[in-house]
C-alpha cells in the first residue's frame, strides 16, 4: 500500500493521562452500574472501588512499558512479544465489539425515536475508521483537547446539582462475596489500559509522572464517586437505571426552569465513546501491523468488521451482555491483567541479563 500514512505512537505524558482517563471511565458509567447493582445490591460501589484499584495497579506495568518505548519496540524475547501482541489485539477487538454495541444501543434507543442499529453504525463506523487510521498520536491529541470539555461539563453538573439522595442507601458497609462475584462476572468492563502498551511516551523531564498520577486520582474519584451518588439517589432502583451517566444529569437546578439539560452530558459522553472505540481499533491496527507492516488499511478493515459483527452477530445489548459475561470474560482477565505483568517481567529479566553481561 504505497503512500500509506505511518501514524506515530509517540505521545506526551499529559496526552497519555487524558487517554487513560477516557479509556477507563467511559463505559463504567453507562450500563455497568445497573449490572453491578443487580449483582451485589447496595454494595455495588464497593465492587467498583475494588476493580478500579486493581486497574490502577495494572496501569503501573502498562506505564513502564510505554515509557520503555512501547510493546512493539520493547527488548523482550520475540515469542513473548508476538504472543502478547496477539492477545492484546484479540482482547481489544472483543472489547471494541462490546462497547460499540453499548454505544449503538444507547444512540438507537435514546437519541432517536425509532433508531435502527444499522443507521447508527452507518454514521459511527466511518468516523471510527478514520480516527483509528490516523493513529495514536492523533487520538491522543483529540483526547487532550476533549478532556477539558468533558471536565467542564462534569464540573458544571456538580455545581448545579440538585440531588436529594439518601446516604443510608449505601450503608451498612459490609462487602460480601457478591462484590468479588460482580468483579469476576464483569471483567470485560475493566482493565482498559492494554491498548496503551503500544504507545511510546515522549518523556518530559520537567513534569515526569505528574499528569498520569493526577489522571489516576481522577479515575478513582470519578468512577467511585459516581456510583455512590447513583446509589444514594436511586437506591434499589439503580438496577433499572440503564445509561446511568445521563440519569444524574437531569437532577440539575436549571432543569426546573428549562427542562431536561442532559444534552451537554450526552455530547461529552459520545465524544468519550468515540475516542475509546478509536483507541481499541488503533490497538488492533498496531498489533496486526507488527506482523504485516501495514496498519492504516487494517484500521479501516477492523472498524468495518466490528460494525458488521455488532449488527449481524450481536444485534442487541442483551446478547452482548450474555456473551461477554460468559466464559469469554476470562479472556479479558488474561489480556488486561496477565499480559502487561508478563511483558514487564520479561523486559525486566532481559534488562538484568544485559546488565550482567556488560
mmCIF file of C-alpha atoms in Angstrom:
data_model
loop_
_atom_site.group_PDB
_atom_site.id
_atom_site.type_symbol
_atom_site.label_atom_id
_atom_site.label_comp_id
_atom_site.label_asym_id
_atom_site.label_seq_id
_atom_site.Cartn_x
_atom_site.Cartn_y
_atom_site.Cartn_z
ATOM 1 C CA UNK A 1 0.000 0.000 0.000
ATOM 2 C CA UNK A 2 2.125 2.866 -1.286
ATOM 3 C CA UNK A 3 1.934 6.244 0.330
ATOM 4 C CA UNK A 4 0.136 4.909 3.381
ATOM 5 C CA UNK A 5 0.271 7.311 6.328
ATOM 6 C CA UNK A 6 2.534 5.922 9.008
ATOM 7 C CA UNK A 7 0.881 7.042 12.228
ATOM 8 C CA UNK A 8 3.117 7.802 15.178
ATOM 9 C CA UNK A 9 2.526 6.117 18.507
ATOM 10 C CA UNK A 10 4.532 8.776 20.315
ATOM 11 C CA UNK A 11 2.537 10.665 22.952
ATOM 12 C CA UNK A 12 3.349 13.052 25.785
ATOM 13 C CA UNK A 13 2.609 12.274 29.450
ATOM 14 C CA UNK A 14 -0.314 14.729 29.522
ATOM 15 C CA UNK A 15 -1.778 13.068 26.421
ATOM 16 C CA UNK A 16 -1.372 9.611 27.923
ATOM 17 C CA UNK A 17 -3.088 10.867 31.074
ATOM 18 C CA UNK A 18 -6.070 12.078 29.030
ATOM 19 C CA UNK A 19 -6.215 8.786 27.119
ATOM 20 C CA UNK A 20 -6.052 6.784 30.341
ATOM 21 C CA UNK A 21 -8.923 8.730 31.898
ATOM 22 C CA UNK A 22 -11.201 8.422 28.883
ATOM 23 C CA UNK A 23 -10.286 4.779 28.282
ATOM 24 C CA UNK A 24 -11.103 3.891 31.871
ATOM 25 C CA UNK A 25 -14.252 5.790 32.796
ATOM 26 C CA UNK A 26 -16.298 5.923 29.582
ATOM 27 C CA UNK A 27 -18.127 2.615 29.766
ATOM 28 C CA UNK A 28 -18.091 2.326 33.546
ATOM 29 C CA UNK A 29 -20.824 4.966 33.744
ATOM 30 C CA UNK A 30 -23.154 3.573 31.097
ATOM 31 C CA UNK A 31 -24.595 0.079 31.683
ATOM 32 C CA UNK A 32 -22.150 -1.208 34.291
ATOM 33 C CA UNK A 33 -23.702 0.440 37.413
ATOM 34 C CA UNK A 34 -27.005 -1.241 36.595
ATOM 35 C CA UNK A 35 -25.288 -4.600 36.132
ATOM 36 C CA UNK A 36 -23.317 -4.240 39.340
ATOM 37 C CA UNK A 37 -26.373 -3.207 41.353
ATOM 38 C CA UNK A 38 -28.218 -6.278 40.139
ATOM 39 C CA UNK A 39 -25.296 -8.475 41.158
ATOM 40 C CA UNK A 40 -24.400 -7.193 44.628
ATOM 41 C CA UNK A 41 -27.118 -4.713 45.655
ATOM 42 C CA UNK A 42 -26.188 -1.637 47.672
ATOM 43 C CA UNK A 43 -22.540 -2.687 47.791
ATOM 44 C CA UNK A 44 -22.068 -2.202 44.044
ATOM 45 C CA UNK A 45 -19.963 0.894 44.700
ATOM 46 C CA UNK A 46 -17.541 -1.314 46.664
ATOM 47 C CA UNK A 47 -17.249 -3.639 43.667
ATOM 48 C CA UNK A 48 -16.394 -0.619 41.532
ATOM 49 C CA UNK A 49 -13.772 0.544 44.039
ATOM 50 C CA UNK A 50 -12.200 -2.926 44.188
ATOM 51 C CA UNK A 51 -11.889 -3.262 40.423
ATOM 52 C CA UNK A 52 -10.644 0.306 39.953
ATOM 53 C CA UNK A 53 -7.882 -0.376 42.485
ATOM 54 C CA UNK A 54 -6.893 -3.475 40.504
ATOM 55 C CA UNK A 55 -6.910 -1.489 37.258
ATOM 56 C CA UNK A 56 -4.715 1.256 38.680
ATOM 57 C CA UNK A 57 -2.231 -1.332 39.955
ATOM 58 C CA UNK A 58 -2.086 -2.886 36.479
ATOM 59 C CA UNK A 59 -1.603 0.516 34.873
ATOM 60 C CA UNK A 60 1.803 0.740 36.575
ATOM 61 C CA UNK A 61 3.060 -2.083 34.318
ATOM 62 C CA UNK A 62 1.487 -0.572 31.195
ATOM 63 C CA UNK A 63 3.066 2.789 32.005
ATOM 64 C CA UNK A 64 6.509 1.244 32.429
ATOM 65 C CA UNK A 65 6.187 -0.480 29.045
ATOM 66 C CA UNK A 66 5.091 2.746 27.328
ATOM 67 C CA UNK A 67 7.983 4.668 28.894
ATOM 68 C CA UNK A 68 10.376 2.000 27.607
ATOM 69 C CA UNK A 69 9.279 2.668 24.017
ATOM 70 C CA UNK A 70 6.101 0.654 23.650
ATOM 71 C CA UNK A 71 5.352 -3.015 23.181
ATOM 72 C CA UNK A 72 6.421 -3.239 19.533
ATOM 73 C CA UNK A 73 9.920 -1.917 20.201
ATOM 74 C CA UNK A 74 10.448 -3.495 23.613
ATOM 75 C CA UNK A 75 13.581 -5.612 24.032
ATOM 76 C CA UNK A 76 11.982 -8.920 25.049
ATOM 77 C CA UNK A 77 12.130 -12.416 23.514
ATOM 78 C CA UNK A 78 10.309 -12.413 20.168
ATOM 79 C CA UNK A 79 7.995 -15.251 21.200
ATOM 80 C CA UNK A 80 6.863 -13.295 24.258
ATOM 81 C CA UNK A 81 6.345 -10.124 22.212
ATOM 82 C CA UNK A 82 4.370 -11.881 19.470
ATOM 83 C CA UNK A 83 2.158 -13.725 21.956
ATOM 84 C CA UNK A 84 1.489 -10.510 23.899
ATOM 85 C CA UNK A 85 0.614 -8.601 20.726
ATOM 86 C CA UNK A 86 -1.755 -11.324 19.530
ATOM 87 C CA UNK A 87 -3.522 -11.391 22.884
ATOM 88 C CA UNK A 88 -3.697 -7.590 23.022
ATOM 89 C CA UNK A 89 -5.211 -7.495 19.526
ATOM 90 C CA UNK A 90 -7.763 -10.173 20.397
ATOM 91 C CA UNK A 91 -8.791 -8.526 23.635
ATOM 92 C CA UNK A 92 -9.066 -5.091 22.016
ATOM 93 C CA UNK A 93 -11.163 -6.487 19.157
ATOM 94 C CA UNK A 94 -13.576 -8.174 21.581
ATOM 95 C CA UNK A 95 -13.873 -5.017 23.655
ATOM 96 C CA UNK A 96 -14.481 -2.951 20.524
ATOM 97 C CA UNK A 97 -17.466 -5.164 19.706
ATOM 98 C CA UNK A 98 -18.829 -4.959 23.265
ATOM 99 C CA UNK A 99 -18.503 -1.204 23.646
ATOM 100 C CA UNK A 100 -19.603 -0.468 20.104
ATOM 101 C CA UNK A 101 -22.774 -2.442 20.892
ATOM 102 C CA UNK A 102 -23.405 -0.379 24.024
ATOM 103 C CA UNK A 103 -22.787 2.873 22.163
ATOM 104 C CA UNK A 104 -25.120 1.936 19.340
ATOM 105 C CA UNK A 105 -27.779 0.695 21.768
ATOM 106 C CA UNK A 106 -27.679 3.983 23.626
ATOM 107 C CA UNK A 107 -27.829 6.095 20.474
ATOM 108 C CA UNK A 108 -30.580 3.979 18.919
ATOM 109 C CA UNK A 109 -32.867 3.965 21.965
ATOM 110 C CA UNK A 110 -32.208 7.377 23.492
ATOM 111 C CA UNK A 111 -31.230 9.840 20.793
ATOM 112 C CA UNK A 112 -33.788 8.711 18.208
ATOM 113 C CA UNK A 113 -37.452 7.790 18.393
ATOM 114 C CA UNK A 114 -37.053 4.780 16.137
ATOM 115 C CA UNK A 115 -33.316 4.409 15.820
ATOM 116 C CA UNK A 116 -32.037 1.340 13.980
ATOM 117 C CA UNK A 117 -28.660 -0.206 14.671
ATOM 118 C CA UNK A 118 -27.691 -0.187 11.015
ATOM 119 C CA UNK A 119 -28.330 3.544 10.709
ATOM 120 C CA UNK A 120 -26.327 4.388 13.826
ATOM 121 C CA UNK A 121 -23.495 2.119 12.697
ATOM 122 C CA UNK A 122 -23.531 3.767 9.271
ATOM 123 C CA UNK A 123 -22.651 7.054 10.946
ATOM 124 C CA UNK A 124 -20.333 5.720 13.642
ATOM 125 C CA UNK A 125 -18.100 3.266 11.785
ATOM 126 C CA UNK A 126 -16.667 5.698 9.174
ATOM 127 C CA UNK A 127 -15.713 8.111 11.978
ATOM 128 C CA UNK A 128 -14.029 5.339 13.972
ATOM 129 C CA UNK A 129 -12.234 4.033 10.878
ATOM 130 C CA UNK A 130 -10.826 7.457 10.034
ATOM 131 C CA UNK A 131 -9.632 8.287 13.559
ATOM 132 C CA UNK A 132 -8.122 4.817 14.082
ATOM 133 C CA UNK A 133 -6.417 5.148 10.684
ATOM 134 C CA UNK A 134 -4.737 8.369 11.839
ATOM 135 C CA UNK A 135 -3.267 6.525 14.801
ATOM 136 C CA UNK A 136 -2.331 7.018 18.430
ATOM 137 C CA UNK A 137 -0.747 10.420 18.065
ATOM 138 C CA UNK A 138 -3.915 11.964 16.645
ATOM 139 C CA UNK A 139 -6.196 10.117 19.076
ATOM 140 C CA UNK A 140 -4.053 11.359 21.970
ATOM 141 C CA UNK A 141 -4.263 14.961 20.768
ATOM 142 C CA UNK A 142 -8.033 14.715 20.404
ATOM 143 C CA UNK A 143 -8.251 13.240 23.911
ATOM 144 C CA UNK A 144 -6.058 16.011 25.322
ATOM 145 C CA UNK A 145 -8.400 18.672 23.951
ATOM 146 C CA UNK A 146 -11.593 16.778 24.717
ATOM 147 C CA UNK A 147 -10.775 16.153 28.363
ATOM 148 C CA UNK A 148 -11.122 19.882 29.077
ATOM 149 C CA UNK A 149 -14.588 19.944 27.554
ATOM 150 C CA UNK A 150 -15.536 16.809 29.458
ATOM 151 C CA UNK A 151 -14.169 18.277 32.685
ATOM 152 C CA UNK A 152 -16.140 21.489 32.184
ATOM 153 C CA UNK A 153 -19.383 19.572 31.690
ATOM 154 C CA UNK A 154 -18.758 17.442 34.783
ATOM 155 C CA UNK A 155 -17.849 20.418 36.988
ATOM 156 C CA UNK A 156 -20.902 22.419 35.879
ATOM 157 C CA UNK A 157 -23.183 19.478 36.596
ATOM 158 C CA UNK A 158 -21.657 19.093 40.055
ATOM 159 C CA UNK A 159 -22.038 22.815 40.824
ATOM 160 C CA UNK A 160 -25.636 22.860 39.560
ATOM 161 C CA UNK A 161 -26.597 19.510 41.045
ATOM 162 C CA UNK A 162 -29.954 19.336 42.808
ATOM 163 C CA UNK A 163 -29.733 15.848 44.227
ATOM 164 C CA UNK A 164 -31.894 14.612 47.089
ATOM 165 C CA UNK A 165 -30.259 11.344 47.878
ATOM 166 C CA UNK A 166 -30.139 9.217 50.986
ATOM 167 C CA UNK A 167 -26.619 8.325 52.189
ATOM 168 C CA UNK A 168 -28.115 5.399 54.096
ATOM 169 C CA UNK A 169 -28.659 3.735 50.715
ATOM 170 C CA UNK A 170 -25.017 2.620 50.730
ATOM 171 C CA UNK A 171 -24.997 1.578 54.378
ATOM 172 C CA UNK A 172 -24.057 -0.586 56.145
ATOM 173 C CA UNK A 173 -20.655 -1.013 54.509
ATOM 174 C CA UNK A 174 -20.358 -4.775 54.676
ATOM 175 C CA UNK A 175 -18.808 -6.057 51.435
ATOM 176 C CA UNK A 176 -19.552 -9.721 50.904
ATOM 177 C CA UNK A 177 -18.843 -12.429 48.343
ATOM 178 C CA UNK A 178 -21.211 -10.673 45.915
ATOM 179 C CA UNK A 179 -18.697 -7.847 45.493
ATOM 180 C CA UNK A 180 -15.983 -10.203 44.258
ATOM 181 C CA UNK A 181 -18.528 -12.123 42.160
ATOM 182 C CA UNK A 182 -19.579 -8.910 40.412
ATOM 183 C CA UNK A 183 -15.973 -8.055 39.604
ATOM 184 C CA UNK A 184 -15.434 -11.544 38.227
ATOM 185 C CA UNK A 185 -18.579 -11.506 36.101
ATOM 186 C CA UNK A 186 -17.890 -8.113 34.522
ATOM 187 C CA UNK A 187 -14.174 -8.435 33.824
ATOM 188 C CA UNK A 188 -14.635 -7.187 30.258
ATOM 189 C CA UNK A 189 -15.683 -3.779 31.556
ATOM 190 C CA UNK A 190 -12.355 -3.293 33.340
ATOM 191 C CA UNK A 191 -8.649 -3.365 32.608
ATOM 192 C CA UNK A 192 -8.844 -0.750 29.867
ATOM 193 C CA UNK A 193 -5.160 0.131 29.636
ATOM 194 C CA UNK A 194 -3.762 -2.674 27.456
ATOM 195 C CA UNK A 195 -4.037 -0.604 24.218
ATOM 196 C CA UNK A 196 -1.743 1.965 25.825
ATOM 197 C CA UNK A 197 1.113 -0.571 25.760
ATOM 198 C CA UNK A 198 1.552 0.321 22.082
ATOM 199 C CA UNK A 199 2.256 3.965 22.992
ATOM 200 C CA UNK A 200 5.744 5.380 23.213
ATOM 201 C CA UNK A 201 5.960 8.172 25.764
ATOM 202 C CA UNK A 202 8.000 11.227 24.920
ATOM 203 C CA UNK A 203 9.434 11.802 28.374
ATOM 204 C CA UNK A 204 9.021 15.335 29.701
ATOM 205 C CA UNK A 205 11.696 15.623 32.380
ATOM 206 C CA UNK A 206 10.079 18.681 33.932
ATOM 207 C CA UNK A 207 6.701 17.079 34.566
ATOM 208 C CA UNK A 208 7.616 13.395 34.761
ATOM 209 C CA UNK A 209 4.718 11.417 36.223
ATOM 210 C CA UNK A 210 2.515 14.266 37.496
ATOM 211 C CA UNK A 211 -0.178 14.262 34.739
ATOM 212 C CA UNK A 212 -0.545 10.491 34.925
ATOM 213 C CA UNK A 213 -0.844 10.474 38.722
ATOM 214 C CA UNK A 214 -3.498 13.188 38.536
ATOM 215 C CA UNK A 215 -5.374 11.182 35.908
ATOM 216 C CA UNK A 216 -5.350 8.031 38.045
ATOM 217 C CA UNK A 217 -6.665 10.013 41.019
ATOM 218 C CA UNK A 218 -9.499 11.423 38.899
ATOM 219 C CA UNK A 219 -10.318 7.951 37.566
ATOM 220 C CA UNK A 220 -10.772 6.631 41.101
ATOM 221 C CA UNK A 221 -12.677 9.670 42.383
ATOM 222 C CA UNK A 222 -14.941 9.965 39.353
ATOM 223 C CA UNK A 223 -15.969 6.326 38.987
ATOM 224 C CA UNK A 224 -16.407 5.507 42.667
ATOM 225 C CA UNK A 225 -17.972 8.887 43.436
ATOM 226 C CA UNK A 226 -20.395 8.490 40.540
ATOM 227 C CA UNK A 227 -21.558 5.064 41.712
ATOM 228 C CA UNK A 228 -22.018 6.284 45.293
ATOM 229 C CA UNK A 229 -24.082 9.256 44.072
ATOM 230 C CA UNK A 230 -26.132 6.927 41.894
ATOM 231 C CA UNK A 231 -26.795 4.600 44.819
ATOM 232 C CA UNK A 232 -27.802 7.481 47.087
ATOM 233 C CA UNK A 233 -30.268 8.901 44.563
ATOM 234 C CA UNK A 234 -31.765 5.745 43.081
ATOM 235 C CA UNK A 235 -31.176 3.183 45.836
ATOM 236 C CA UNK A 236 -32.556 -0.188 44.789
ATOM 237 C CA UNK A 237 -33.849 1.401 41.593
ATOM 238 C CA UNK A 238 -30.296 1.525 40.230
ATOM 239 C CA UNK A 239 -30.944 -1.898 38.686
ATOM 240 C CA UNK A 240 -33.333 -0.144 36.295
ATOM 241 C CA UNK A 241 -31.027 2.796 35.527
ATOM 242 C CA UNK A 242 -29.880 1.992 32.009
ATOM 243 C CA UNK A 243 -27.409 4.513 30.569
ATOM 244 C CA UNK A 244 -26.642 5.716 34.086
ATOM 245 C CA UNK A 245 -24.466 8.695 33.139
ATOM 246 C CA UNK A 246 -27.477 10.527 31.725
ATOM 247 C CA UNK A 247 -29.732 9.805 34.713
ATOM 248 C CA UNK A 248 -27.943 12.002 37.243
ATOM 249 C CA UNK A 249 -27.568 14.856 34.762
ATOM 250 C CA UNK A 250 -31.315 15.537 34.855
ATOM 251 C CA UNK A 251 -31.057 16.432 38.547
ATOM 252 C CA UNK A 252 -29.996 19.960 37.755
ATOM 253 C CA UNK A 253 -31.146 23.246 39.279
ATOM 254 C CA UNK A 254 -31.722 24.710 35.827
ATOM 255 C CA UNK A 255 -33.842 21.753 34.747
ATOM 256 C CA UNK A 256 -36.775 23.132 36.724
ATOM 257 C CA UNK A 257 -36.707 26.238 34.555
ATOM 258 C CA UNK A 258 -35.534 24.962 31.179
ATOM 259 C CA UNK A 259 -36.459 21.290 31.163
ATOM 260 C CA UNK A 260 -34.036 18.388 30.840
ATOM 261 C CA UNK A 261 -30.461 19.587 30.317
ATOM 262 C CA UNK A 262 -28.769 16.296 29.615
ATOM 263 C CA UNK A 263 -27.605 17.277 26.118
ATOM 264 C CA UNK A 264 -24.131 18.544 27.199
ATOM 265 C CA UNK A 265 -23.550 15.352 29.195
ATOM 266 C CA UNK A 266 -24.706 13.163 26.326
ATOM 267 C CA UNK A 267 -22.483 15.031 23.871
ATOM 268 C CA UNK A 268 -19.467 14.747 26.172
ATOM 269 C CA UNK A 269 -20.049 11.033 26.670
ATOM 270 C CA UNK A 270 -20.434 10.344 22.950
ATOM 271 C CA UNK A 271 -17.130 12.133 22.373
ATOM 272 C CA UNK A 272 -15.513 9.929 25.000
ATOM 273 C CA UNK A 273 -17.030 6.803 23.464
ATOM 274 C CA UNK A 274 -15.687 7.738 20.030
ATOM 275 C CA UNK A 275 -12.178 8.223 21.420
ATOM 276 C CA UNK A 276 -12.342 4.988 23.401
ATOM 277 C CA UNK A 277 -13.509 2.907 20.440
ATOM 278 C CA UNK A 278 -10.936 4.519 18.141
ATOM 279 C CA UNK A 279 -8.217 3.651 20.651
ATOM 280 C CA UNK A 280 -9.276 -0.009 20.668
ATOM 281 C CA UNK A 281 -9.275 -0.157 16.868
ATOM 282 C CA UNK A 282 -5.900 1.591 16.724
ATOM 283 C CA UNK A 283 -4.533 -1.098 19.057
ATOM 284 C CA UNK A 284 -5.828 -3.778 16.698
ATOM 285 C CA UNK A 285 -4.198 -1.988 13.767
ATOM 286 C CA UNK A 286 -0.869 -1.535 15.549
ATOM 287 C CA UNK A 287 -0.810 -5.163 16.626
ATOM 288 C CA UNK A 288 -1.600 -6.593 13.210
ATOM 289 C CA UNK A 289 0.726 -4.013 11.665
ATOM 290 C CA UNK A 290 3.544 -5.567 13.665
ATOM 291 C CA UNK A 291 3.166 -8.727 11.599
ATOM 292 C CA UNK A 292 2.101 -7.289 8.237
ATOM 293 C CA UNK A 293 3.973 -3.994 8.089
ATOM 294 C CA UNK A 294 0.720 -2.190 7.294
ATOM 295 C CA UNK A 295 -1.567 -0.557 9.830
ATOM 296 C CA UNK A 296 -3.725 2.087 8.131
ATOM 297 C CA UNK A 297 -5.722 -0.296 5.962
ATOM 298 C CA UNK A 298 -6.035 -2.700 8.892
ATOM 299 C CA UNK A 299 -7.642 0.049 10.987
ATOM 300 C CA UNK A 300 -10.315 0.632 8.353
ATOM 301 C CA UNK A 301 -10.970 -3.086 7.886
ATOM 302 C CA UNK A 302 -11.137 -3.623 11.664
ATOM 303 C CA UNK A 303 -13.735 -0.849 12.032
ATOM 304 C CA UNK A 304 -15.895 -2.351 9.282
ATOM 305 C CA UNK A 305 -15.619 -5.851 10.760
ATOM 306 C CA UNK A 306 -16.621 -4.566 14.223
ATOM 307 C CA UNK A 307 -19.653 -2.847 12.684
ATOM 308 C CA UNK A 308 -20.704 -5.984 10.826
ATOM 309 C CA UNK A 309 -20.292 -8.160 13.911
ATOM 310 C CA UNK A 310 -22.303 -5.709 16.021
ATOM 311 C CA UNK A 311 -25.167 -5.786 13.537
ATOM 312 C CA UNK A 312 -25.214 -9.416 12.447
ATOM 313 C CA UNK A 313 -23.718 -11.382 15.351
ATOM 314 C CA UNK A 314 -24.764 -9.266 18.346
ATOM 315 C CA UNK A 315 -27.840 -7.321 17.309
ATOM 316 C CA UNK A 316 -28.966 -6.247 20.790
ATOM 317 C CA UNK A 317 -27.489 -5.278 24.139
ATOM 318 C CA UNK A 318 -28.839 -8.391 25.856
ATOM 319 C CA UNK A 319 -26.898 -10.691 23.550
ATOM 320 C CA UNK A 320 -23.721 -8.686 24.149
ATOM 321 C CA UNK A 321 -24.216 -8.891 27.911
ATOM 322 C CA UNK A 322 -24.759 -12.647 27.887
ATOM 323 C CA UNK A 323 -21.708 -13.369 25.737
ATOM 324 C CA UNK A 324 -19.235 -11.091 27.494
ATOM 325 C CA UNK A 325 -20.256 -12.212 30.984
ATOM 326 C CA UNK A 326 -19.911 -15.877 29.991
ATOM 327 C CA UNK A 327 -16.735 -17.903 29.728
ATOM 328 C CA UNK A 328 -15.299 -15.360 27.289
ATOM 329 C CA UNK A 329 -14.778 -12.957 30.191
ATOM 330 C CA UNK A 330 -11.634 -14.789 31.247
ATOM 331 C CA UNK A 331 -10.008 -13.680 28.012
ATOM 332 C CA UNK A 332 -10.207 -10.168 29.467
ATOM 333 C CA UNK A 333 -8.507 -11.353 32.656
ATOM 334 C CA UNK A 334 -5.587 -12.612 30.568
ATOM 335 C CA UNK A 335 -5.287 -9.725 28.110
ATOM 336 C CA UNK A 336 -5.850 -6.906 30.601
ATOM 337 C CA UNK A 337 -4.004 -8.174 33.665
ATOM 338 C CA UNK A 338 -1.723 -11.116 32.870
ATOM 339 C CA UNK A 339 -0.271 -9.751 29.609
ATOM 340 C CA UNK A 340 1.015 -6.383 30.979
ATOM 341 C CA UNK A 341 2.576 -8.071 34.003
ATOM 342 C CA UNK A 342 4.141 -10.865 31.915
ATOM 343 C CA UNK A 343 5.573 -8.423 29.359
ATOM 344 C CA UNK A 344 7.006 -6.215 32.085
ATOM 345 C CA UNK A 345 8.534 -9.238 33.832
ATOM 346 C CA UNK A 346 10.123 -10.405 30.555
ATOM 347 C CA UNK A 347 11.516 -6.924 29.929
ATOM 348 C CA UNK A 348 12.987 -6.714 33.428
ATOM 349 C CA UNK A 349 14.635 -10.116 33.036
ATOM 350 C CA UNK A 350 16.099 -9.125 29.668
ATOM 351 C CA UNK A 351 17.378 -5.859 31.085
ATOM 352 C CA UNK A 352 19.049 -7.580 34.053
ATOM 353 C CA UNK A 353 20.703 -10.107 31.747
ATOM 354 C CA UNK A 354 22.127 -7.285 29.649
ATOM 355 C CA UNK A 355 23.461 -5.554 32.732
ATOM 356 C CA UNK A 356 25.020 -8.769 33.994
ATOM 357 C CA UNK A 357 26.684 -9.374 30.619
ATOM 358 C CA UNK A 358 28.017 -5.800 30.379
#
